[in-house]
Amino acid sequence: MSPVLNRRKFLSYLGTGTAALAAAGAGLDGLVKTAEAKGLFHQPGRAKKPKYGPLKFTPIEPSTKDELVLPKGYRYDVIASYGDKINPKGDTFGFNNDYTLYFPMDNKKGRGLLWVNHEYVSDLFVFGRTIETGYTAEQINTLLYNQGGSVIEVYQDSKGWKMDPSSTYARRVTGLTPIDLTGPARGSAAVDGAVTVQGTFANCSGGRTLWNTVLTCEENFESTSKAAKLNQTHYGWVVEVDPFNPRFQIRKHTALGRFNHENTCMGLAKDGRVVVYMGDDKKDACVYKFISKGTYKPKAGKKNAKLLEEGVLYAANFAKGQWIPLTIEAVRKKAEGNSALLERFKTQADVLVNCHEAALLLGGTPTDRPEDVEISPFDGTIFIAHTNNDKHGNFHGHITRFYEKDDDHGALEFQFAIFAAGGIQSGFSAPDNLTFDEDGNLWTVTDISSSSMNTAIWTPFGNNGVFVIPTHGKQEGEAFQFASAPVEAELTGPCFTPDEKTLFLSVQHPGEETEDLAKPTSMWPHRNGDDIPRPSVVAITGF
Ligand code: FEO
Ligand code: CA
Ligand code: CA
Protein backbone atom coordinates (compact mmCIF):
# COMPACT_ATOMS: atom_id res chain seq x y z
CA MET A 1 0.00 0.00 0.00
CA SER A 2 1.20 3.47 -0.77
CA PRO A 3 2.53 5.21 2.33
CA VAL A 4 0.50 8.26 1.30
CA LEU A 5 -2.92 7.56 2.80
CA ASN A 6 -5.15 9.17 0.23
CA ARG A 7 -5.31 12.10 -2.12
CA ARG A 8 -8.76 13.45 -1.36
CA LYS A 9 -9.33 17.12 -1.95
CA PHE A 10 -8.44 19.28 0.98
CA LEU A 11 -11.59 20.88 2.43
CA SER A 12 -10.82 22.06 5.90
CA TYR A 13 -7.57 23.16 7.40
CA LEU A 14 -6.80 22.36 10.99
CA GLY A 15 -3.30 23.85 11.20
CA THR A 16 -2.53 26.98 13.14
CA GLY A 17 -0.69 29.11 10.55
CA THR A 18 -1.83 32.73 10.63
CA ALA A 19 -2.88 32.78 7.02
CA ALA A 20 -4.60 29.43 7.25
CA LEU A 21 -6.54 30.49 10.33
CA ALA A 22 -7.67 33.69 8.70
CA ALA A 23 -8.87 31.74 5.67
CA ALA A 24 -10.66 29.15 7.73
CA GLY A 25 -12.47 31.91 9.61
CA ALA A 26 -13.47 33.91 6.59
CA GLY A 27 -15.91 31.37 5.09
CA LEU A 28 -14.48 32.00 1.68
CA ASP A 29 -15.56 28.93 -0.17
CA GLY A 30 -19.01 30.27 -1.03
CA LEU A 31 -17.71 33.71 -1.89
CA VAL A 32 -15.09 32.36 -4.23
CA LYS A 33 -17.52 30.00 -5.97
CA THR A 34 -20.08 32.79 -6.49
CA ALA A 35 -17.45 35.08 -7.92
CA GLU A 36 -16.12 32.32 -10.17
CA ALA A 37 -19.64 31.59 -11.40
CA LYS A 38 -20.06 35.25 -12.33
CA GLY A 39 -16.75 35.14 -14.17
CA LEU A 40 -15.40 37.89 -11.95
CA PHE A 41 -11.91 36.48 -11.84
CA HIS A 42 -11.32 36.28 -15.54
CA GLN A 43 -9.43 38.84 -17.50
CA PRO A 44 -10.87 39.22 -20.97
CA GLY A 45 -8.29 39.98 -23.59
CA ARG A 46 -5.41 38.91 -21.41
CA ALA A 47 -6.22 35.40 -20.30
CA LYS A 48 -5.02 32.30 -22.11
CA LYS A 49 -7.58 29.54 -22.48
CA PRO A 50 -6.54 26.35 -20.72
CA LYS A 51 -6.94 23.12 -22.68
CA TYR A 52 -8.07 21.17 -19.60
CA GLY A 53 -6.67 17.99 -21.09
CA PRO A 54 -6.29 14.85 -19.00
CA LEU A 55 -3.10 14.34 -16.98
CA LYS A 56 -0.30 13.51 -19.42
CA PHE A 57 1.46 11.03 -17.12
CA THR A 58 0.85 8.19 -14.71
CA PRO A 59 1.73 9.54 -11.26
CA ILE A 60 4.71 7.96 -9.53
CA GLU A 61 4.93 6.81 -5.92
CA PRO A 62 7.19 8.55 -3.39
CA SER A 63 10.76 7.27 -3.63
CA THR A 64 13.94 7.28 -1.54
CA LYS A 65 16.22 6.30 -4.45
CA ASP A 66 19.34 8.26 -5.30
CA GLU A 67 17.90 9.03 -8.70
CA LEU A 68 15.70 11.53 -10.46
CA VAL A 69 12.64 9.31 -10.85
CA LEU A 70 10.14 10.21 -13.60
CA PRO A 71 6.89 8.66 -14.85
CA LYS A 72 7.04 5.95 -17.50
CA GLY A 73 7.80 7.38 -20.94
CA TYR A 74 9.73 10.42 -19.65
CA ARG A 75 13.52 10.88 -19.62
CA TYR A 76 16.03 13.49 -18.59
CA ASP A 77 19.30 14.80 -20.00
CA VAL A 78 21.82 16.40 -17.64
CA ILE A 79 22.73 19.61 -19.44
CA ALA A 80 25.01 21.41 -16.99
CA SER A 81 26.60 20.41 -13.70
CA TYR A 82 28.65 22.28 -11.11
CA GLY A 83 32.13 22.95 -12.49
CA ASP A 84 31.30 22.40 -16.19
CA LYS A 85 32.90 24.77 -18.68
CA ILE A 86 30.18 26.98 -20.16
CA ASN A 87 32.09 29.09 -22.74
CA PRO A 88 35.39 29.26 -24.67
CA LYS A 89 36.80 31.63 -22.03
CA GLY A 90 36.63 28.79 -19.53
CA ASP A 91 33.97 30.17 -17.17
CA THR A 92 32.43 27.41 -15.12
CA PHE A 93 28.90 26.58 -14.00
CA GLY A 94 28.27 27.66 -10.39
CA PHE A 95 27.12 25.62 -7.42
CA ASN A 96 23.54 24.81 -6.26
CA ASN A 97 21.63 25.76 -9.38
CA ASP A 98 18.11 27.00 -8.68
CA TYR A 99 15.77 29.12 -10.87
CA THR A 100 15.91 28.46 -14.60
CA LEU A 101 14.43 30.63 -17.36
CA TYR A 102 14.47 29.64 -21.02
CA PHE A 103 14.88 32.25 -23.78
CA PRO A 104 14.30 30.71 -27.21
CA MET A 105 16.64 32.06 -29.90
CA ASP A 106 14.93 33.70 -32.84
CA ASN A 107 14.70 31.42 -35.87
CA LYS A 108 16.51 28.58 -34.16
CA LYS A 109 14.12 25.85 -33.16
CA GLY A 110 15.37 23.77 -30.27
CA ARG A 111 18.08 26.27 -29.31
CA GLY A 112 18.07 29.02 -26.72
CA LEU A 113 19.69 30.64 -23.75
CA LEU A 114 19.02 29.35 -20.28
CA TRP A 115 19.43 31.64 -17.31
CA VAL A 116 20.28 29.64 -14.17
CA ASN A 117 20.54 30.97 -10.58
CA HIS A 118 23.26 29.71 -8.22
CA GLU A 119 22.05 29.96 -4.66
CA TYR A 120 24.81 28.89 -2.28
CA VAL A 121 27.96 26.82 -1.91
CA SER A 122 28.66 23.60 -0.03
CA ASP A 123 32.03 24.01 1.69
CA LEU A 124 32.56 20.27 1.75
CA PHE A 125 32.06 19.74 -1.99
CA VAL A 126 33.68 23.00 -3.13
CA PHE A 127 36.59 23.36 -0.68
CA GLY A 128 36.94 19.69 0.27
CA ARG A 129 36.19 20.36 3.95
CA THR A 130 33.89 22.32 6.21
CA ILE A 131 35.22 25.78 7.06
CA GLU A 132 34.87 26.74 10.68
CA THR A 133 37.58 29.33 11.27
CA GLY A 134 37.00 31.82 8.46
CA TYR A 135 37.71 31.67 4.75
CA THR A 136 40.99 32.62 3.07
CA ALA A 137 40.87 35.41 0.47
CA GLU A 138 41.04 32.79 -2.28
CA GLN A 139 38.19 30.83 -0.74
CA ILE A 140 36.09 34.02 -0.54
CA ASN A 141 36.63 34.49 -4.28
CA THR A 142 35.53 30.90 -4.93
CA LEU A 143 32.51 31.37 -2.65
CA LEU A 144 31.45 34.49 -4.56
CA TYR A 145 32.28 33.08 -8.01
CA ASN A 146 30.08 30.02 -7.56
CA GLN A 147 26.96 32.01 -6.68
CA GLY A 148 24.96 34.46 -8.81
CA GLY A 149 23.85 33.13 -12.17
CA SER A 150 24.91 31.52 -15.44
CA VAL A 151 23.80 32.26 -18.96
CA ILE A 152 24.27 29.04 -20.92
CA GLU A 153 23.36 28.16 -24.50
CA VAL A 154 21.39 24.93 -24.87
CA TYR A 155 20.15 22.98 -27.87
CA GLN A 156 18.30 19.82 -28.72
CA ASP A 157 19.50 17.28 -31.29
CA SER A 158 18.45 13.72 -32.09
CA LYS A 159 20.19 12.49 -28.93
CA GLY A 160 18.62 14.98 -26.52
CA TRP A 161 19.36 18.34 -24.91
CA LYS A 162 22.93 19.59 -24.41
CA MET A 163 24.85 22.69 -23.42
CA ASP A 164 26.91 24.40 -26.15
CA PRO A 165 30.23 25.42 -24.52
CA SER A 166 31.31 27.21 -27.72
CA SER A 167 28.55 29.78 -27.13
CA THR A 168 29.38 33.46 -27.53
CA TYR A 169 26.46 34.39 -25.26
CA ALA A 170 27.39 32.14 -22.34
CA ARG A 171 28.76 34.03 -19.35
CA ARG A 172 28.68 34.23 -15.60
CA VAL A 173 27.23 36.86 -13.29
CA THR A 174 28.74 36.34 -9.85
CA GLY A 175 29.38 37.74 -6.41
CA LEU A 176 32.27 39.63 -8.00
CA THR A 177 30.36 41.41 -10.83
CA PRO A 178 29.88 45.20 -10.42
CA ILE A 179 26.15 45.98 -10.24
CA ASP A 180 24.32 49.33 -10.22
CA LEU A 181 21.63 50.30 -7.75
CA THR A 182 18.50 52.01 -9.11
CA GLY A 183 15.56 53.62 -7.36
CA PRO A 184 15.07 55.48 -4.09
CA ALA A 185 17.87 53.77 -2.13
CA ARG A 186 20.56 54.40 -4.79
CA GLY A 187 23.25 56.64 -3.28
CA SER A 188 21.26 57.02 -0.05
CA ALA A 189 22.60 56.95 3.50
CA ALA A 190 20.60 53.72 3.98
CA VAL A 191 23.11 51.91 1.70
CA ASP A 192 26.08 53.98 2.85
CA GLY A 193 25.93 56.13 -0.27
CA ALA A 194 26.49 53.26 -2.72
CA VAL A 195 25.48 53.65 -6.38
CA THR A 196 27.38 50.53 -7.51
CA VAL A 197 27.86 47.41 -5.38
CA GLN A 198 29.90 44.24 -5.59
CA GLY A 199 28.11 41.24 -6.99
CA THR A 200 24.99 39.21 -6.44
CA PHE A 201 24.69 35.97 -4.46
CA ALA A 202 22.12 33.79 -2.67
CA ASN A 203 20.14 33.83 -5.95
CA CYS A 204 17.13 31.67 -5.26
CA SER A 205 14.26 32.04 -7.68
CA GLY A 206 13.28 34.81 -10.08
CA GLY A 207 10.93 35.90 -12.82
CA ARG A 208 10.66 37.10 -16.39
CA THR A 209 9.86 40.73 -17.17
CA LEU A 210 7.34 41.72 -19.83
CA TRP A 211 10.34 43.03 -21.82
CA ASN A 212 12.09 39.65 -21.72
CA THR A 213 14.86 40.18 -19.20
CA VAL A 214 15.33 38.10 -16.05
CA LEU A 215 14.82 39.24 -12.48
CA THR A 216 17.01 37.15 -10.16
CA CYS A 217 16.27 37.30 -6.44
CA GLU A 218 18.74 37.53 -3.56
CA GLU A 219 17.39 35.40 -0.74
CA ASN A 220 19.52 34.20 2.20
CA PHE A 221 22.37 36.64 1.59
CA GLU A 222 23.41 37.08 5.22
CA SER A 223 26.07 34.38 5.62
CA THR A 224 27.94 35.11 2.38
CA SER A 225 27.94 38.89 2.86
CA LYS A 226 29.20 38.38 6.41
CA ALA A 227 31.91 35.89 5.36
CA ALA A 228 33.09 38.22 2.57
CA LYS A 229 32.89 41.30 4.84
CA LEU A 230 30.52 43.02 2.41
CA ASN A 231 27.91 45.62 3.34
CA GLN A 232 24.68 43.75 4.25
CA THR A 233 22.50 46.54 2.85
CA HIS A 234 23.86 45.87 -0.66
CA TYR A 235 22.14 42.44 -0.76
CA GLY A 236 18.58 41.18 -0.48
CA TRP A 237 17.43 42.93 -3.66
CA VAL A 238 15.86 42.02 -6.99
CA VAL A 239 18.48 42.07 -9.76
CA GLU A 240 17.78 42.56 -13.48
CA VAL A 241 19.92 40.90 -16.17
CA ASP A 242 19.51 40.70 -19.95
CA PRO A 243 20.87 37.27 -20.96
CA PHE A 244 21.22 38.30 -24.62
CA ASN A 245 23.01 41.57 -23.99
CA PRO A 246 26.11 41.81 -21.77
CA ARG A 247 26.06 45.59 -22.31
CA PHE A 248 22.72 45.90 -20.49
CA GLN A 249 23.96 47.22 -17.13
CA ILE A 250 23.02 44.68 -14.45
CA ARG A 251 20.99 46.50 -11.81
CA LYS A 252 19.43 46.02 -8.40
CA HIS A 253 16.01 47.68 -8.24
CA THR A 254 15.74 49.10 -4.75
CA ALA A 255 12.11 50.22 -5.29
CA LEU A 256 11.16 46.53 -5.01
CA GLY A 257 12.43 46.42 -1.43
CA ARG A 258 15.15 44.55 0.39
CA PHE A 259 14.26 41.29 2.12
CA ASN A 260 14.83 37.54 1.64
CA HIS A 261 13.45 37.60 -1.90
CA GLU A 262 12.24 34.26 -3.23
CA ASN A 263 10.97 35.26 -6.67
CA THR A 264 9.04 37.83 -8.68
CA CYS A 265 5.98 37.53 -10.86
CA MET A 266 5.10 40.41 -13.16
CA GLY A 267 1.66 41.38 -14.42
CA LEU A 268 -0.16 44.50 -15.57
CA ALA A 269 -2.75 46.58 -13.77
CA LYS A 270 -5.83 47.38 -15.86
CA ASP A 271 -4.46 50.89 -16.37
CA GLY A 272 -1.16 49.57 -17.74
CA ARG A 273 1.06 50.02 -14.70
CA VAL A 274 3.49 47.18 -14.03
CA VAL A 275 2.78 45.03 -10.96
CA VAL A 276 5.38 42.72 -9.38
CA TYR A 277 4.29 40.14 -6.77
CA MET A 278 6.96 38.88 -4.37
CA GLY A 279 7.42 36.64 -1.32
CA ASP A 280 9.84 37.11 1.59
CA ASP A 281 10.97 33.57 2.40
CA LYS A 282 11.29 33.48 6.13
CA LYS A 283 9.04 32.48 8.99
CA ASP A 284 6.42 35.12 9.83
CA ALA A 285 7.13 37.28 6.80
CA CYS A 286 4.94 39.14 4.32
CA VAL A 287 3.72 38.92 0.76
CA TYR A 288 4.48 42.08 -1.26
CA LYS A 289 3.57 43.75 -4.48
CA PHE A 290 5.12 46.68 -6.27
CA ILE A 291 3.09 48.91 -8.58
CA SER A 292 5.03 51.15 -10.95
CA LYS A 293 4.31 54.85 -11.32
CA GLY A 294 4.53 54.78 -15.11
CA THR A 295 2.76 52.50 -17.56
CA TYR A 296 4.13 49.72 -19.74
CA LYS A 297 4.85 50.60 -23.37
CA PRO A 298 5.51 47.43 -25.40
CA LYS A 299 7.29 49.44 -28.12
CA ALA A 300 9.82 50.79 -25.60
CA GLY A 301 11.25 47.26 -25.20
CA LYS A 302 13.98 47.04 -22.57
CA LYS A 303 13.68 50.73 -21.75
CA ASN A 304 10.64 49.61 -19.72
CA ALA A 305 13.19 48.53 -17.08
CA LYS A 306 12.92 52.16 -15.89
CA LEU A 307 9.43 51.31 -14.60
CA LEU A 308 11.04 49.32 -11.80
CA GLU A 309 12.75 52.45 -10.47
CA GLU A 310 9.70 54.33 -9.25
CA GLY A 311 6.44 53.20 -7.72
CA VAL A 312 4.80 52.06 -4.49
CA LEU A 313 5.61 48.90 -2.58
CA TYR A 314 2.72 47.26 -0.69
CA ALA A 315 2.50 44.47 1.90
CA ALA A 316 -0.56 42.21 2.17
CA ASN A 317 -2.80 42.45 5.23
CA PHE A 318 -4.67 39.14 5.02
CA ALA A 319 -7.24 39.93 7.72
CA LYS A 320 -8.36 43.17 6.07
CA GLY A 321 -7.87 41.90 2.53
CA GLN A 322 -5.85 45.03 1.82
CA TRP A 323 -2.54 45.97 0.25
CA ILE A 324 -0.82 48.39 2.65
CA PRO A 325 1.45 51.05 1.06
CA LEU A 326 4.88 51.11 2.68
CA THR A 327 5.63 54.82 2.73
CA ILE A 328 7.95 56.79 4.98
CA GLU A 329 5.03 59.06 5.96
CA ALA A 330 2.97 56.10 7.20
CA VAL A 331 5.94 54.55 9.01
CA ARG A 332 6.83 57.80 10.80
CA LYS A 333 3.21 58.38 11.79
CA LYS A 334 3.03 54.88 13.26
CA ALA A 335 6.40 55.38 15.00
CA GLU A 336 5.37 58.60 16.76
CA GLY A 337 6.81 58.67 20.28
CA ASN A 338 9.29 55.85 19.55
CA SER A 339 12.62 57.62 19.14
CA ALA A 340 14.53 54.48 18.15
CA LEU A 341 12.13 53.82 15.26
CA LEU A 342 12.09 57.48 14.22
CA GLU A 343 15.89 57.39 14.14
CA ARG A 344 15.85 54.20 12.04
CA PHE A 345 13.23 55.39 9.53
CA LYS A 346 14.00 58.85 8.17
CA THR A 347 13.63 58.40 4.41
CA GLN A 348 11.90 56.15 1.90
CA ALA A 349 15.28 54.49 1.36
CA ASP A 350 15.22 53.43 5.04
CA VAL A 351 11.80 51.85 4.49
CA LEU A 352 13.03 49.93 1.43
CA VAL A 353 16.24 48.75 3.10
CA ASN A 354 14.37 47.63 6.24
CA CYS A 355 11.29 46.42 4.44
CA HIS A 356 10.27 43.53 6.70
CA GLU A 357 10.29 45.70 9.80
CA ALA A 358 8.34 48.50 8.08
CA ALA A 359 5.78 46.04 6.69
CA LEU A 360 5.07 44.48 10.08
CA LEU A 361 4.83 47.92 11.67
CA LEU A 362 2.17 48.97 9.16
CA GLY A 363 0.05 45.82 9.45
CA GLY A 364 1.52 43.43 6.86
CA THR A 365 0.47 39.91 7.91
CA PRO A 366 3.29 37.62 9.03
CA THR A 367 2.80 34.38 7.05
CA ASP A 368 4.34 30.95 6.79
CA ARG A 369 7.44 31.42 4.61
CA PRO A 370 5.98 32.83 1.40
CA GLU A 371 8.09 31.41 -1.43
CA ASP A 372 7.06 31.44 -5.09
CA VAL A 373 4.25 33.75 -6.19
CA GLU A 374 2.82 33.14 -9.68
CA ILE A 375 -0.03 34.66 -11.65
CA SER A 376 -2.29 32.12 -13.34
CA PRO A 377 -2.08 32.81 -17.09
CA PHE A 378 -5.67 31.56 -17.33
CA ASP A 379 -7.66 33.61 -14.82
CA GLY A 380 -5.22 36.11 -13.33
CA THR A 381 -5.52 34.68 -9.81
CA ILE A 382 -2.30 34.68 -7.81
CA PHE A 383 -0.85 31.54 -6.27
CA ILE A 384 1.51 31.79 -3.29
CA ALA A 385 3.47 28.83 -1.95
CA HIS A 386 3.84 28.99 1.84
CA THR A 387 6.50 26.34 2.41
CA ASN A 388 5.91 25.69 6.12
CA ASN A 389 6.38 27.28 9.53
CA ASP A 390 7.09 25.03 12.49
CA LYS A 391 6.52 28.01 14.80
CA HIS A 392 2.80 27.73 13.96
CA GLY A 393 2.60 23.96 13.70
CA ASN A 394 2.27 24.33 9.93
CA PHE A 395 4.74 21.55 9.14
CA HIS A 396 3.67 20.81 5.57
CA GLY A 397 2.83 24.25 4.19
CA HIS A 398 0.02 25.29 1.88
CA ILE A 399 -0.68 27.16 -1.34
CA THR A 400 -2.79 30.30 -1.10
CA ARG A 401 -4.79 31.74 -4.02
CA PHE A 402 -5.42 35.49 -4.17
CA TYR A 403 -8.36 37.05 -5.98
CA GLU A 404 -7.70 40.73 -6.61
CA LYS A 405 -10.73 43.04 -6.54
CA ASP A 406 -12.26 43.47 -10.01
CA ASP A 407 -9.61 41.08 -11.38
CA ASP A 408 -7.20 44.00 -11.35
CA HIS A 409 -3.56 43.47 -10.37
CA GLY A 410 -3.57 47.18 -9.57
CA ALA A 411 -6.36 46.75 -6.97
CA LEU A 412 -5.66 47.46 -3.32
CA GLU A 413 -8.19 44.92 -2.01
CA PHE A 414 -8.27 41.15 -2.38
CA GLN A 415 -9.87 37.95 -1.17
CA PHE A 416 -8.05 34.68 -0.78
CA ALA A 417 -8.51 30.94 -0.39
CA ILE A 418 -6.29 28.09 0.65
CA PHE A 419 -5.97 26.31 -2.69
CA ALA A 420 -4.13 23.20 -1.48
CA ALA A 421 -2.43 22.14 1.71
CA GLY A 422 0.56 19.89 2.27
CA GLY A 423 0.08 16.72 4.31
CA ILE A 424 -0.52 13.02 3.83
CA GLN A 425 -4.03 13.80 2.51
CA SER A 426 -2.50 15.59 -0.50
CA GLY A 427 0.77 13.67 -0.74
CA PHE A 428 3.11 16.68 -0.79
CA SER A 429 4.93 18.67 1.86
CA ALA A 430 6.70 22.05 1.68
CA PRO A 431 5.59 23.57 -1.66
CA ASP A 432 8.19 25.97 -3.09
CA ASN A 433 8.50 26.99 -6.78
CA LEU A 434 5.40 27.10 -8.96
CA THR A 435 4.62 27.13 -12.67
CA PHE A 436 1.63 26.37 -14.93
CA ASP A 437 1.08 24.10 -17.92
CA GLU A 438 -1.28 24.61 -20.87
CA ASP A 439 -3.95 22.45 -19.24
CA GLY A 440 -4.34 24.88 -16.36
CA ASN A 441 -2.42 22.65 -13.93
CA LEU A 442 -0.22 24.16 -11.27
CA TRP A 443 3.20 22.51 -10.97
CA THR A 444 4.97 22.70 -7.63
CA VAL A 445 8.31 21.43 -6.45
CA THR A 446 8.80 20.59 -2.79
CA ASP A 447 11.47 21.58 -0.31
CA ILE A 448 11.41 19.34 2.75
CA SER A 449 14.69 20.18 4.48
CA SER A 450 17.38 17.52 4.07
CA SER A 451 17.60 17.06 7.83
CA SER A 452 13.83 16.26 8.14
CA MET A 453 13.46 14.25 4.94
CA ASN A 454 12.48 10.61 5.45
CA THR A 455 12.25 11.06 9.21
CA ALA A 456 9.30 11.32 11.62
CA ILE A 457 6.15 12.86 10.07
CA TRP A 458 7.96 13.40 6.74
CA THR A 459 8.64 9.67 6.22
CA PRO A 460 5.64 8.99 3.91
CA PHE A 461 6.75 11.66 1.43
CA GLY A 462 10.11 10.09 0.59
CA ASN A 463 12.53 12.42 -1.17
CA ASN A 464 11.50 15.85 -2.46
CA GLY A 465 9.45 15.87 -5.62
CA VAL A 466 7.48 17.61 -8.36
CA PHE A 467 3.68 17.61 -8.08
CA VAL A 468 0.98 18.61 -10.54
CA ILE A 469 -2.25 20.12 -9.18
CA PRO A 470 -5.26 20.87 -11.41
CA THR A 471 -6.64 24.38 -10.76
CA HIS A 472 -10.09 23.65 -12.22
CA GLY A 473 -12.53 20.80 -12.52
CA LYS A 474 -13.21 17.68 -10.46
CA GLN A 475 -9.58 17.22 -9.47
CA GLU A 476 -8.99 20.85 -8.46
CA GLY A 477 -6.54 20.97 -5.57
CA GLU A 478 -5.52 17.29 -5.81
CA ALA A 479 -1.78 16.63 -6.17
CA PHE A 480 -0.21 14.03 -8.49
CA GLN A 481 3.50 13.25 -8.23
CA PHE A 482 5.54 13.71 -11.41
CA ALA A 483 9.13 13.39 -10.17
CA SER A 484 11.15 12.32 -7.15
CA ALA A 485 14.57 13.83 -6.41
CA PRO A 486 17.87 12.08 -5.66
CA VAL A 487 18.92 11.68 -2.02
CA GLU A 488 18.79 14.94 0.01
CA ALA A 489 18.23 17.01 -3.14
CA GLU A 490 15.61 19.63 -3.79
CA LEU A 491 14.05 20.12 -7.21
CA THR A 492 13.82 23.81 -8.10
CA GLY A 493 13.25 26.24 -10.94
CA PRO A 494 10.85 24.29 -13.20
CA CYS A 495 10.56 26.04 -16.59
CA PHE A 496 8.75 24.78 -19.70
CA THR A 497 9.82 25.57 -23.25
CA PRO A 498 7.05 27.52 -25.07
CA ASP A 499 5.82 24.31 -26.80
CA GLU A 500 5.77 22.51 -23.40
CA LYS A 501 7.68 19.59 -24.90
CA THR A 502 10.61 20.12 -22.51
CA LEU A 503 10.75 20.96 -18.82
CA PHE A 504 14.00 22.42 -17.49
CA LEU A 505 14.54 21.62 -13.83
CA SER A 506 17.30 22.19 -11.30
CA VAL A 507 18.46 19.40 -9.05
CA GLN A 508 19.95 21.24 -6.11
CA HIS A 509 22.12 19.98 -3.24
CA PRO A 510 22.13 16.17 -3.79
CA GLY A 511 23.92 14.54 -0.82
CA GLU A 512 23.56 17.70 1.28
CA GLU A 513 23.90 15.86 4.60
CA THR A 514 27.25 14.28 3.66
CA GLU A 515 29.76 14.55 6.51
CA ASP A 516 32.61 12.43 5.17
CA LEU A 517 33.79 13.05 1.60
CA ALA A 518 34.77 9.39 1.38
CA LYS A 519 31.14 8.43 2.02
CA PRO A 520 28.86 10.85 0.16
CA THR A 521 25.15 10.19 0.84
CA SER A 522 24.40 10.76 -2.87
CA MET A 523 26.48 10.40 -6.02
CA TRP A 524 23.84 11.79 -8.38
CA PRO A 525 24.13 12.42 -11.36
CA HIS A 526 26.37 9.33 -11.24
CA ARG A 527 28.86 10.59 -13.83
CA ASN A 528 31.78 8.35 -14.66
CA GLY A 529 34.93 9.45 -12.85
CA ASP A 530 33.15 11.77 -10.40
CA ASP A 531 33.87 11.60 -6.69
CA ILE A 532 31.25 14.10 -5.47
CA PRO A 533 27.53 14.59 -6.20
CA ARG A 534 26.95 17.59 -8.50
CA PRO A 535 24.02 19.98 -8.53
CA SER A 536 22.85 19.97 -12.16
CA VAL A 537 20.20 21.30 -14.51
CA VAL A 538 18.27 18.70 -16.46
CA ALA A 539 15.94 18.83 -19.45
CA ILE A 540 12.96 16.48 -19.13
CA THR A 541 11.26 15.26 -22.31
CA GLY A 542 8.45 12.84 -23.13
CA PHE A 543 5.50 15.25 -22.90
FE1 FEO B 1 15.87 29.46 -1.63
FE2 FEO B 1 13.08 30.11 -0.49
O1 FEO B 1 14.18 28.93 -1.26
CA1 CA C 1 13.18 28.28 -3.32
CA1 CA D 1 12.98 26.66 -0.41
CSV table of N, CA and C in Angstrom, one decimal, residues 140-142 144-145 147 173-178 197-201:
chain,number,residue,atom,x,y,z
A,140,ILE,N,37.2,33.0,-0.4
A,140,ILE,CA,36.1,34.0,-0.5
A,140,ILE,C,35.8,34.2,-2.0
A,141,ASN,N,36.8,34.3,-2.8
A,141,ASN,CA,36.6,34.5,-4.3
A,141,ASN,C,35.9,33.3,-4.9
A,142,THR,N,36.2,32.1,-4.4
A,142,THR,CA,35.5,30.9,-4.9
A,142,THR,C,34.1,30.9,-4.5
A,144,LEU,N,32.2,33.5,-3.8
A,144,LEU,CA,31.5,34.5,-4.6
A,144,LEU,C,31.3,34.1,-6.0
A,145,TYR,N,32.3,33.5,-6.6
A,145,TYR,CA,32.3,33.1,-8.0
A,145,TYR,C,31.2,32.0,-8.3
A,147,GLN,N,28.4,31.6,-6.9
A,147,GLN,CA,27.0,32.0,-6.7
A,147,GLN,C,26.6,33.0,-7.8
A,173,VAL,N,27.5,35.7,-14.1
A,173,VAL,CA,27.2,36.9,-13.3
A,173,VAL,C,27.5,36.3,-11.9
A,174,THR,N,28.3,37.0,-11.1
A,174,THR,CA,28.7,36.3,-9.9
A,174,THR,C,28.7,37.3,-8.7
A,175,GLY,N,29.2,36.9,-7.6
A,175,GLY,CA,29.4,37.7,-6.4
A,175,GLY,C,30.5,38.7,-6.6
A,176,LEU,N,31.2,38.7,-7.7
A,176,LEU,CA,32.3,39.6,-8.0
A,176,LEU,C,31.9,40.7,-9.1
A,177,THR,N,30.8,40.5,-9.7
A,177,THR,CA,30.4,41.4,-10.8
A,177,THR,C,29.9,42.8,-10.3
A,178,PRO,N,30.4,43.9,-10.9
A,178,PRO,CA,29.9,45.2,-10.4
A,178,PRO,C,28.4,45.4,-10.9
A,197,VAL,N,27.5,48.3,-6.4
A,197,VAL,CA,27.9,47.4,-5.4
A,197,VAL,C,28.6,46.2,-6.0
A,198,GLN,N,29.2,45.4,-5.1
A,198,GLN,CA,29.9,44.2,-5.6
A,198,GLN,C,29.0,43.0,-5.6
A,199,GLY,N,28.6,42.6,-6.8
A,199,GLY,CA,28.1,41.2,-7.0
A,199,GLY,C,26.7,41.0,-6.5
A,200,THR,N,26.3,39.7,-6.9
A,200,THR,CA,25.0,39.2,-6.4
A,200,THR,C,25.2,37.8,-6.0
A,201,PHE,N,24.6,37.4,-4.9
A,201,PHE,CA,24.7,36.0,-4.5
A,201,PHE,C,23.4,35.6,-3.7
